[in-house]
Short mmCIF file of C-alpha atoms (C1' of nucleotides) in Angstrom, two decimals:
data_model
loop_
_atom_site.label_atom_id
_atom_site.label_comp_id
_atom_site.label_asym_id
_atom_site.label_seq_id
_atom_site.Cartn_x
_atom_site.Cartn_y
_atom_site.Cartn_z
CA MET A 279 0.00 0.00 0.00
CA ILE A 280 2.64 2.45 1.06
CA ALA A 281 4.89 1.10 -1.62
CA GLN A 282 2.23 1.84 -4.15
CA LYS A 283 1.85 5.39 -2.98
CA VAL A 284 5.53 5.97 -3.16
CA LYS A 285 5.62 4.52 -6.61
CA GLN A 286 2.79 6.78 -7.64
CA ALA A 287 4.65 9.69 -6.16
CA ASP A 288 7.77 9.42 -8.25
CA ASP A 289 5.61 8.98 -11.20
CA THR A 290 7.88 8.46 -14.13
CA SER A 291 8.37 5.08 -15.69
CA THR A 292 11.68 3.31 -15.48
CA GLU A 293 12.33 3.99 -19.12
CA GLU A 294 11.72 7.68 -18.61
CA LYS A 295 13.84 7.76 -15.47
CA ILE A 296 16.76 6.30 -17.38
CA LYS A 297 16.36 8.70 -20.25
CA ASN A 298 16.23 11.67 -17.92
CA ALA A 299 19.27 10.47 -16.04
CA ALA A 300 21.11 9.87 -19.29
CA ARG A 301 20.25 13.36 -20.39
CA ILE A 302 21.72 14.84 -17.23
CA VAL A 303 24.86 12.74 -17.20
CA PHE A 304 25.60 13.03 -20.92
CA HIS A 305 25.02 16.77 -20.87
CA LYS A 306 27.35 17.18 -17.95
CA LYS A 307 30.18 14.86 -18.95
CA GLY A 308 29.83 14.10 -22.64
CA PHE A 309 29.60 10.69 -24.22
CA ALA A 310 33.11 9.43 -23.56
CA ALA A 311 33.37 10.45 -19.91
CA ALA A 312 29.88 9.31 -19.02
CA ARG A 313 29.74 5.76 -17.65
CA THR A 314 26.63 3.65 -17.91
CA ARG A 315 27.02 3.07 -14.19
CA ASP A 316 26.80 6.84 -13.61
CA ILE A 317 23.55 6.92 -15.50
CA ALA A 318 22.16 3.91 -13.66
CA GLU A 319 23.02 5.49 -10.35
CA GLU A 320 21.57 8.86 -11.32
CA ALA A 321 18.37 7.07 -12.34
CA GLY A 322 18.36 4.91 -9.21
CA ILE A 323 18.05 1.70 -11.17
CA ASN A 324 20.03 -1.44 -11.78
CA LEU A 325 22.64 -1.19 -14.49
CA ALA A 326 21.17 -4.08 -16.45
CA LEU A 327 17.94 -2.16 -16.94
CA LEU A 328 19.73 0.37 -19.05
CA ASN A 329 20.58 -2.29 -21.59
CA TYR A 330 17.22 -3.96 -21.14
CA TYR A 331 15.44 -0.81 -22.27
CA PHE A 332 17.95 0.78 -24.61
CA ARG A 333 20.26 -2.01 -25.78
CA SER A 334 23.46 0.01 -25.56
CA LYS A 335 25.10 3.17 -24.31
CA GLU A 336 25.38 4.40 -27.85
CA LYS A 337 21.71 3.90 -28.68
CA LEU A 338 20.73 5.69 -25.51
CA PHE A 339 23.10 8.51 -26.34
CA ASN A 340 21.62 8.91 -29.81
CA LEU A 341 18.15 9.23 -28.36
CA VAL A 342 19.32 11.87 -25.92
CA MET A 343 21.14 13.76 -28.66
CA ILE A 344 18.20 13.82 -31.05
CA ASP A 345 15.94 14.84 -28.22
CA THR A 346 18.27 17.61 -27.12
CA LEU A 347 18.84 19.04 -30.56
CA SER A 348 15.23 18.99 -31.65
CA ASN A 349 13.86 20.45 -28.43
CA PHE A 350 16.51 23.08 -28.48
CA PHE A 351 16.05 24.29 -32.02
CA GLU A 352 12.31 23.88 -32.07
CA SER A 353 11.91 26.29 -29.24
CA VAL A 354 13.87 29.04 -30.96
CA SER A 355 12.73 28.40 -34.50
CA GLU A 356 9.22 29.17 -33.32
CA VAL A 357 10.32 32.69 -32.54
CA ILE A 358 12.17 33.42 -35.75
CA ASN A 359 9.36 32.10 -37.89
CA ASP A 360 6.50 33.93 -36.25
CA PRO A 361 4.85 35.95 -39.04
CA GLU A 362 3.15 38.25 -36.52
CA THR A 363 6.22 39.89 -35.03
CA THR A 364 8.54 42.51 -36.51
CA PHE A 365 12.26 42.12 -37.07
CA GLU A 366 13.07 44.21 -33.99
CA GLU A 367 10.61 42.29 -31.87
CA LYS A 368 12.11 39.00 -33.00
CA ILE A 369 15.52 40.15 -31.87
CA SER A 370 14.23 40.82 -28.38
CA LEU A 371 12.10 37.71 -28.17
CA PHE A 372 14.84 35.50 -29.54
CA ALA A 373 17.42 36.80 -27.06
CA SER A 374 15.00 36.56 -24.19
CA ARG A 375 13.72 33.09 -24.96
CA TYR A 376 17.15 31.72 -25.75
CA ILE A 377 18.73 33.06 -22.57
CA ASP A 378 15.87 31.73 -20.47
CA LEU A 379 16.31 28.35 -22.05
CA LEU A 380 20.04 28.38 -21.35
CA LEU A 381 19.54 29.49 -17.78
CA THR A 382 17.69 26.24 -17.12
CA GLU A 383 19.78 24.06 -19.43
CA SER A 384 23.19 25.60 -19.18
CA ASP A 385 25.12 22.43 -19.98
CA ILE A 386 23.69 22.16 -23.46
CA PRO A 387 25.98 24.44 -25.46
CA VAL A 388 29.25 22.82 -24.43
CA PHE A 389 27.61 19.43 -24.74
CA ILE A 390 26.47 20.06 -28.30
CA PHE A 391 29.67 21.69 -29.50
CA SER A 392 31.98 19.12 -27.97
CA GLU A 393 29.98 16.17 -29.23
CA ILE A 394 29.71 17.62 -32.71
CA ARG A 395 33.49 17.91 -32.70
CA ASN A 396 33.74 14.16 -32.18
CA ASN A 397 31.17 13.27 -34.77
CA PRO A 398 30.20 16.11 -37.08
CA GLU A 399 28.69 14.34 -40.06
CA GLU A 400 26.52 11.85 -38.21
CA LEU A 401 25.12 14.29 -35.70
CA LEU A 402 24.46 17.13 -38.06
CA GLN A 403 22.27 15.15 -40.39
CA LYS A 404 19.98 14.50 -37.46
CA ILE A 405 18.69 18.04 -37.61
CA ASP A 406 17.51 20.44 -40.20
CA ILE A 407 18.32 23.81 -38.74
CA ARG A 408 19.57 24.85 -42.15
CA ASN A 409 16.09 25.66 -43.36
CA ALA A 410 14.94 26.82 -39.98
CA ILE A 411 17.44 29.65 -40.08
CA PHE A 412 18.23 30.45 -43.68
CA ASN A 413 14.67 30.27 -44.90
CA SER A 414 13.22 31.86 -41.82
CA VAL A 415 10.87 34.79 -41.64
CA PHE A 416 13.63 36.42 -39.66
CA ASN A 417 16.03 36.16 -42.58
CA ARG A 418 13.43 37.57 -44.94
CA GLN A 419 12.80 40.50 -42.63
CA PHE A 420 16.54 41.08 -42.39
CA ASN A 421 16.75 41.34 -46.16
CA GLU A 422 13.81 43.72 -46.27
CA ALA A 423 15.43 45.94 -43.68
CA LEU A 424 18.59 45.93 -45.78
CA ILE A 425 16.74 47.00 -48.92
CA GLU A 426 14.81 49.67 -47.07
CA GLY A 427 18.11 50.99 -45.77
CA LYS A 428 17.03 50.56 -42.17
CA ILE A 429 20.23 48.71 -41.35
CA GLY A 430 23.78 48.95 -42.69
CA GLN A 431 25.03 46.82 -45.53
CA GLN A 432 26.12 43.51 -44.05
CA ASP A 433 26.11 39.77 -44.35
CA PHE A 434 23.34 37.74 -42.71
CA PHE A 435 25.75 34.95 -41.81
CA HIS A 436 28.01 37.31 -39.88
CA PHE A 437 24.96 38.84 -38.28
CA MET A 438 23.62 35.48 -37.08
CA MET A 439 27.03 34.45 -35.77
CA ASN A 440 27.24 37.69 -33.81
CA PHE A 441 23.74 37.35 -32.44
CA LEU A 442 24.27 33.75 -31.34
CA ALA A 443 27.71 34.56 -29.99
CA LEU A 444 26.42 37.31 -27.70
CA ILE A 445 23.71 35.01 -26.39
CA VAL A 446 25.49 31.68 -26.10
CA PHE A 447 29.11 32.50 -25.34
CA PRO A 448 28.60 33.45 -21.69
CA PHE A 449 27.19 30.00 -21.04
CA ILE A 450 30.02 28.25 -22.81
CA ALA A 451 32.68 30.19 -20.97
CA LYS A 452 30.77 30.33 -17.69
CA PRO A 453 33.16 28.37 -15.44
CA LEU A 454 36.11 30.33 -16.77
CA LEU A 455 34.33 33.67 -16.57
CA LYS A 456 33.05 32.97 -13.07
CA ALA A 457 36.55 32.17 -11.94
CA VAL A 458 38.32 35.13 -13.50
CA SER A 459 35.70 37.59 -12.36
CA ASP A 460 35.28 35.99 -8.96
CA LYS A 461 31.50 35.81 -9.20
CA ASN A 462 29.27 33.16 -7.69
CA GLU A 463 26.46 31.35 -9.45
CA ASP A 464 23.78 33.85 -8.50
CA GLN A 465 25.81 36.87 -9.46
CA PHE A 466 26.68 35.30 -12.76
CA ASN A 467 23.07 34.40 -13.51
CA LYS A 468 21.98 37.92 -12.68
CA ILE A 469 24.47 39.31 -15.16
CA VAL A 470 23.31 36.93 -17.84
CA GLU A 471 19.75 37.87 -17.05
CA GLU A 472 20.65 41.50 -17.77
CA ARG A 473 21.72 40.43 -21.22
CA LYS A 474 18.13 39.68 -22.20
CA LYS A 475 17.75 43.46 -22.48
CA LEU A 476 21.31 44.32 -23.42
CA VAL A 477 21.97 41.93 -26.29
CA PRO A 478 19.17 43.50 -28.37
CA LEU A 479 20.66 46.93 -27.75
CA TRP A 480 24.10 45.79 -28.83
CA ILE A 481 22.71 43.95 -31.83
CA GLN A 482 20.88 47.07 -32.93
CA ALA A 483 24.14 48.97 -32.67
CA ILE A 484 25.90 46.34 -34.76
CA LEU A 485 23.11 46.52 -37.33
CA THR A 486 23.82 50.18 -37.96
CA VAL A 487 27.37 49.38 -39.05
CA ASN A 488 28.06 49.29 -42.74
CA SER A 489 30.34 46.31 -42.93
CA LYS A 490 29.90 44.83 -46.36
CA ALA A 491 33.28 44.35 -48.00
CA LYS A 492 33.47 46.44 -51.15
CA MET B 203 74.45 6.03 -42.60
CA ILE B 204 71.12 6.51 -44.27
CA ALA B 205 69.39 5.68 -41.03
CA GLN B 206 71.28 8.47 -39.32
CA LYS B 207 70.26 11.01 -41.91
CA VAL B 208 66.63 10.02 -41.53
CA LYS B 209 66.90 10.32 -37.82
CA GLN B 210 68.42 13.76 -38.13
CA ALA B 211 65.63 14.72 -40.47
CA ASP B 212 62.72 14.17 -38.10
CA ASP B 213 64.62 15.95 -35.52
CA THR B 214 62.48 16.00 -32.43
CA SER B 215 63.24 13.82 -29.46
CA THR B 216 60.95 11.00 -28.46
CA GLU B 217 59.73 12.96 -25.48
CA GLU B 218 58.86 15.90 -27.67
CA LYS B 219 57.17 13.70 -30.24
CA ILE B 220 54.92 12.24 -27.57
CA LYS B 221 54.06 15.64 -26.17
CA ASN B 222 53.20 16.99 -29.60
CA ALA B 223 51.07 13.96 -30.37
CA ALA B 224 49.34 14.25 -27.02
CA ARG B 225 48.60 17.87 -27.73
CA ILE B 226 46.99 17.01 -31.03
CA VAL B 227 44.96 14.07 -29.76
CA PHE B 228 43.84 15.70 -26.51
CA HIS B 229 42.86 18.89 -28.30
CA LYS B 230 40.84 16.97 -30.83
CA LYS B 231 39.12 14.43 -28.59
CA GLY B 232 39.37 15.66 -25.02
CA PHE B 233 40.82 13.76 -22.09
CA ALA B 234 38.20 11.05 -21.74
CA ALA B 235 37.90 10.09 -25.39
CA ALA B 236 41.64 10.17 -26.04
CA ARG B 237 43.33 6.80 -25.64
CA THR B 238 46.98 6.50 -24.80
CA ARG B 239 47.18 4.16 -27.79
CA ASP B 240 45.93 6.95 -30.04
CA ILE B 241 48.67 9.19 -28.77
CA ALA B 242 51.33 6.52 -29.18
CA GLU B 243 50.21 5.90 -32.73
CA GLU B 244 50.08 9.60 -33.56
CA ALA B 245 53.61 9.91 -32.20
CA GLY B 246 54.80 6.79 -33.96
CA ILE B 247 56.19 5.25 -30.81
CA ASN B 248 55.61 2.23 -28.63
CA LEU B 249 52.87 2.65 -26.06
CA ALA B 250 55.18 1.83 -23.19
CA LEU B 251 57.32 4.86 -23.98
CA LEU B 252 54.47 7.12 -23.08
CA ASN B 253 54.52 5.84 -19.52
CA TYR B 254 58.30 5.63 -19.55
CA TYR B 255 58.54 9.37 -20.18
CA PHE B 256 55.40 10.71 -18.56
CA ARG B 257 54.31 8.11 -15.99
CA SER B 258 50.60 8.34 -16.74
CA LYS B 259 47.95 9.63 -19.12
CA GLU B 260 46.87 12.11 -16.51
CA LYS B 261 50.35 13.56 -15.95
CA LEU B 262 50.80 13.93 -19.68
CA PHE B 263 47.43 15.60 -19.94
CA ASN B 264 48.28 18.08 -17.22
CA LEU B 265 51.45 19.06 -19.03
CA VAL B 266 49.54 19.60 -22.25
CA MET B 267 46.87 21.58 -20.48
CA ILE B 268 49.27 23.90 -18.69
CA ASP B 269 51.18 24.36 -21.89
CA THR B 270 48.04 25.13 -23.86
CA LEU B 271 46.61 27.57 -21.37
CA SER B 272 49.81 29.48 -20.77
CA ASN B 273 50.75 29.77 -24.44
CA PHE B 274 47.26 30.81 -25.25
CA PHE B 275 46.84 33.53 -22.69
CA GLU B 276 50.39 34.75 -22.84
CA SER B 277 50.05 35.59 -26.47
CA VAL B 278 46.99 37.74 -25.94
CA SER B 279 47.93 39.27 -22.62
CA GLU B 280 50.92 40.79 -24.36
CA VAL B 281 48.57 42.82 -26.52
CA ILE B 282 46.27 44.07 -23.80
CA ASN B 283 49.15 45.11 -21.59
CA ASP B 284 51.18 47.01 -24.14
CA PRO B 285 51.56 50.53 -22.74
CA GLU B 286 52.44 51.93 -26.16
CA THR B 287 49.12 51.33 -27.90
CA THR B 288 45.82 53.15 -27.51
CA PHE B 289 42.53 51.57 -26.48
CA GLU B 290 41.26 51.54 -30.07
CA GLU B 291 44.49 50.07 -31.34
CA LYS B 292 44.34 47.32 -28.74
CA ILE B 293 40.88 46.34 -29.91
CA SER B 294 42.13 45.84 -33.44
CA LEU B 295 45.36 44.15 -32.45
CA PHE B 296 43.62 41.86 -29.99
CA ALA B 297 41.01 40.76 -32.50
CA SER B 298 43.58 40.27 -35.20
CA ARG B 299 46.08 38.38 -33.09
CA TYR B 300 43.44 36.22 -31.44
CA ILE B 301 41.78 35.24 -34.70
CA ASP B 302 45.14 34.42 -36.28
CA LEU B 303 45.94 32.23 -33.32
CA LEU B 304 42.62 30.42 -33.56
CA LEU B 305 42.98 29.91 -37.30
CA THR B 306 46.05 27.79 -36.63
CA GLU B 307 44.79 26.22 -33.40
CA SER B 308 41.09 25.94 -33.95
CA ASP B 309 40.55 23.00 -31.62
CA ILE B 310 41.63 24.92 -28.56
CA PRO B 311 38.42 26.71 -27.55
CA VAL B 312 36.21 23.64 -27.42
CA PHE B 313 39.05 21.75 -25.79
CA ILE B 314 39.47 24.31 -23.03
CA PHE B 315 35.80 24.85 -22.35
CA SER B 316 34.87 21.19 -22.33
CA GLU B 317 37.78 20.23 -20.09
CA ILE B 318 37.06 23.05 -17.68
CA ARG B 319 33.52 21.73 -17.44
CA ASN B 320 34.86 18.40 -16.21
CA ASN B 321 37.29 19.89 -13.79
CA PRO B 322 36.80 23.58 -13.07
CA GLU B 323 38.59 24.09 -9.80
CA GLU B 324 41.78 22.20 -10.55
CA LEU B 325 42.30 23.57 -14.02
CA LEU B 326 41.49 27.16 -13.26
CA GLN B 327 44.07 27.52 -10.55
CA LYS B 328 46.68 26.62 -13.11
CA ILE B 329 46.38 30.02 -14.70
CA ASP B 330 46.24 33.55 -13.57
CA ILE B 331 44.26 35.28 -16.24
CA ARG B 332 42.38 37.09 -13.54
CA ASN B 333 45.07 39.68 -13.17
CA ALA B 334 46.01 39.59 -16.82
CA ILE B 335 42.58 40.86 -17.73
CA PHE B 336 41.18 42.80 -14.80
CA ASN B 337 44.36 44.65 -13.99
CA SER B 338 45.35 45.11 -17.60
CA VAL B 339 46.32 48.32 -19.30
CA PHE B 340 43.34 47.63 -21.51
CA ASN B 341 40.98 47.74 -18.55
CA ARG B 342 42.53 50.99 -17.33
CA GLN B 343 42.15 52.55 -20.75
CA PHE B 344 38.53 51.38 -20.86
CA ASN B 345 37.86 53.19 -17.59
CA GLU B 346 39.56 56.32 -18.84
CA ALA B 347 37.44 56.30 -21.98
CA LEU B 348 34.37 55.94 -19.79
CA ILE B 349 35.29 58.94 -17.67
CA GLU B 350 36.14 61.05 -20.68
CA GLY B 351 32.73 60.16 -22.10
CA LYS B 352 34.26 58.67 -25.22
CA ILE B 353 32.18 55.53 -24.79
CA GLY B 354 28.73 54.87 -23.37
CA GLN B 355 28.16 53.91 -19.75
CA GLN B 356 28.68 50.18 -19.50
CA ASP B 357 30.16 47.32 -17.57
CA PHE B 358 33.67 46.09 -18.40
CA PHE B 359 32.69 42.49 -17.72
CA HIS B 360 29.88 42.61 -20.27
CA PHE B 361 32.18 44.34 -22.69
CA MET B 362 34.89 41.68 -22.39
CA MET B 363 32.35 38.89 -22.75
CA ASN B 364 31.05 40.51 -25.92
CA PHE B 365 34.50 41.04 -27.32
CA LEU B 366 35.59 37.47 -26.66
CA ALA B 367 32.28 36.12 -27.87
CA LEU B 368 32.56 37.81 -31.26
CA ILE B 369 36.09 36.49 -31.67
CA VAL B 370 35.85 32.99 -30.26
CA PHE B 371 32.31 31.83 -30.94
CA PRO B 372 32.74 31.16 -34.67
CA PHE B 373 35.50 28.69 -33.85
CA ILE B 374 33.46 26.94 -31.20
CA ALA B 375 30.44 26.58 -33.44
CA LYS B 376 32.46 26.01 -36.59
CA PRO B 377 31.29 22.47 -37.49
CA LEU B 378 27.69 23.43 -36.89
CA LEU B 379 27.97 26.72 -38.73
CA LYS B 380 29.77 25.13 -41.65
CA ALA B 381 27.03 22.55 -41.96
CA VAL B 382 24.06 24.90 -41.70
CA SER B 383 25.56 27.44 -44.07
CA ASP B 384 26.92 24.81 -46.44
CA LYS B 385 30.39 26.31 -46.52
CA ASN B 386 33.66 24.43 -46.91
CA GLU B 387 36.77 24.88 -44.82
CA ASP B 388 38.28 27.55 -47.09
CA GLN B 389 35.12 29.56 -47.34
CA PHE B 390 34.64 29.44 -43.62
CA ASN B 391 38.19 30.50 -42.93
CA LYS B 392 37.85 33.38 -45.35
CA ILE B 393 34.77 34.58 -43.50
CA VAL B 394 36.52 34.36 -40.18
CA GLU B 395 39.45 36.20 -41.68
CA GLU B 396 37.11 39.07 -42.55
CA ARG B 397 36.23 39.31 -38.90
CA LYS B 398 39.69 40.62 -38.04
CA LYS B 399 38.48 43.90 -39.53
CA LEU B 400 34.79 43.58 -38.71
CA VAL B 401 34.87 42.68 -35.02
CA PRO B 402 36.57 46.00 -34.15
CA LEU B 403 33.88 47.87 -36.08
CA TRP B 404 31.12 46.04 -34.26
CA ILE B 405 32.81 46.46 -30.92
CA GLN B 406 33.12 50.19 -31.52
CA ALA B 407 29.40 50.27 -32.24
CA ILE B 408 28.67 48.38 -29.04
CA LEU B 409 30.85 50.79 -27.13
CA THR B 410 28.66 53.72 -28.12
CA VAL B 411 25.65 52.13 -26.43
CA ASN B 412 24.68 53.42 -23.04
CA SER B 413 23.79 50.20 -21.30
CA LYS B 414 24.44 50.72 -17.63
CA ALA B 415 21.43 49.64 -15.62
CA LYS B 416 20.02 52.58 -13.70
"C1'" DT C 271 86.68 -2.77 -26.38
"C1'" DT C 272 84.00 -3.38 -22.40
"C1'" DA C 273 80.84 -2.17 -18.94
"C1'" DA C 274 77.09 0.70 -17.58
"C1'" DT C 275 73.19 3.25 -18.60
"C1'" DA C 276 69.33 4.73 -21.38
"C1'" DA C 277 65.84 3.87 -24.73
"C1'" DT C 278 62.76 0.76 -26.95
"C1'" DT C 279 59.84 -3.25 -27.67
"C1'" DA C 280 56.58 -7.21 -27.15
"C1'" DA C 281 54.05 -9.37 -23.94
"C1'" DT C 282 51.24 -9.17 -20.15
"C1'" DC C 283 48.65 -7.40 -16.14
"C1'" DA C 284 44.89 -5.30 -13.63
"C1'" DA C 285 41.20 -2.36 -13.37
"C1'" DA C 286 37.35 -0.24 -15.52
"C1'" DT C 287 33.43 -0.65 -18.09
"C1'" DG C 288 29.77 -1.96 -21.51
"C1'" DA C 289 27.04 -5.83 -21.94
"C1'" DT C 290 24.79 -10.38 -20.94
"C1'" DT C 291 22.72 -14.13 -18.33
"C1'" DA C 292 19.97 -16.67 -15.34
"C1'" DA C 293 17.34 -16.39 -11.49
"C1'" DA C 294 13.87 -13.70 -8.79
"C1'" DT C 295 10.08 -10.70 -8.43
"C1'" DA C 296 6.23 -8.13 -10.00
"C1'" DT C 297 2.40 -7.48 -13.16
"C1'" DA C 298 -1.00 -8.76 -16.37
"C1'" DT C 299 -4.03 -12.27 -18.51
"C1'" DT C 300 -6.99 -16.22 -18.46
"C1'" DA D 215 -5.84 -18.95 -8.43
"C1'" DA D 216 -2.90 -20.30 -12.05
"C1'" DT D 217 -0.28 -19.19 -15.88
"C1'" DA D 218 2.15 -16.22 -18.80
"C1'" DT D 219 4.59 -12.15 -19.51
"C1'" DA D 220 7.24 -8.22 -18.16
"C1'" DT D 221 10.42 -6.15 -15.04
"C1'" DT D 222 14.25 -6.19 -11.95
"C1'" DT D 223 18.42 -7.92 -9.74
"C1'" DA D 224 23.02 -9.97 -8.66
"C1'" DA D 225 26.52 -12.13 -10.69
"C1'" DT D 226 29.43 -12.63 -14.41
"C1'" DC D 227 31.50 -12.03 -18.99
"C1'" DA D 228 34.36 -9.96 -22.49
"C1'" DT D 229 36.58 -6.12 -24.17
"C1'" DT D 230 38.97 -2.03 -23.72
"C1'" DT D 231 42.51 0.45 -21.90
"C1'" DG D 232 46.01 2.46 -18.72
"C1'" DA D 233 50.03 0.66 -16.87
"C1'" DT D 234 53.97 -2.56 -15.91
"C1'" DT D 235 57.54 -5.94 -16.74
"C1'" DA D 236 61.29 -8.31 -18.54
"C1'" DA D 237 63.98 -8.82 -22.35
"C1'" DT D 238 66.36 -6.37 -26.33
"C1'" DT D 239 68.73 -2.80 -28.59
"C1'" DA D 240 71.12 1.53 -28.70
"C1'" DT D 241 73.98 4.92 -26.54
"C1'" DT D 242 77.37 6.65 -23.41
"C1'" DA D 243 81.26 6.31 -20.21
"C1'" DA D 244 85.43 4.15 -18.67
#
DNA sequence: TTAATAATTAATCAAATGATTAAATATATT
DNA sequence: AATATATTTAATCATTTGATTAATTATTAA
């Protein structure tokens, strides 16, 4: 009876528990450094169950990776493909949503970039962010702004790199930046929080620059 | 006789060969995914020699890490502590020097950030970039420019994050960016090369923004 | 040249780790 | 309740991998 209640309480199925644990451990340590025993322990289950449900470490990893990438890009591609918002609004919403996402999932950037390093071709075909970005409403609006002379002559690829850089870099460099600036977790998060407002300001400043090579 | 000539030709000592190989393999795969056998093969030596010269994988890794970090930061701290150059000049020189460095050592950013993730406290005490940055001539000149009203009210920490982000991020995200933009190695490098001129322009634009929270 | 030392190799060890198995327990079906 | 099926566990396996050893070769010193 009590056992039942407890089981009801921590609701999730074994399969889900393992997947969640795998997500945490893989995100934190990467594929190579993560041991299946770490994942089993994190999930509070017997090691054999991992293979019972997912066959192998690699299969489990692939699930986590696909899950991570699609969740991650889905959430932001929504914003840049919203036909209702203006270009300027998208900049603010994108920065704000992206930073919020990273504040709760701060391991993801290093995880993605370090795993892609080990396996670029296989991982990259799992996702189609190509279209999501380069055929986005956001890109179209950028081009319109260019033609209307509202922003300086510049390359969309550079612009996107800059935008992403200003948003994502603090999370990638977080341990280093925390250490060199002697800030604790809360102070650091507060600073990053400020960037939800600041990044759009800086991006607007960058957009005024006429930087097209002639 | 011939054997001697050959030996003279690939000059480096066994110890040096191992260290160079370790550098390459660790930078590319990270500590956990790098096998001592990979390093031995890359160096063209017998596996046992690795332990003969360096005792353990971990000791060898620590050497490589210290070497990487100190070389890396030394090269840039020179620029930001040069008393002869102006603030504006430092921005250009820093961007240019840093990007050149990364063009030849493009694995380093992901290597550093992913290893720090696995071991923040130990690794970070190995270097003293704290002083190099926050007591730099560059920082002093930034403050002077602030007081003289030459740049908008803003935080040096944000500014440095932005500066580093615009320089380093393309190298971190390179495989992803190459894939989504469908660019080859040469095209990508050419674009990054452009940034030696562009990043200073963008940074100057950012510096005009008045972004101090009130 | 000879002896001593250093460098190198092939073989092997020991621990870590992903995976499997067979038995035990829980759950569902009849 | 009885049977069948699914889930879970402890024990074990097999491979990988960092490290060592003992023998061999090369180099240096006497």
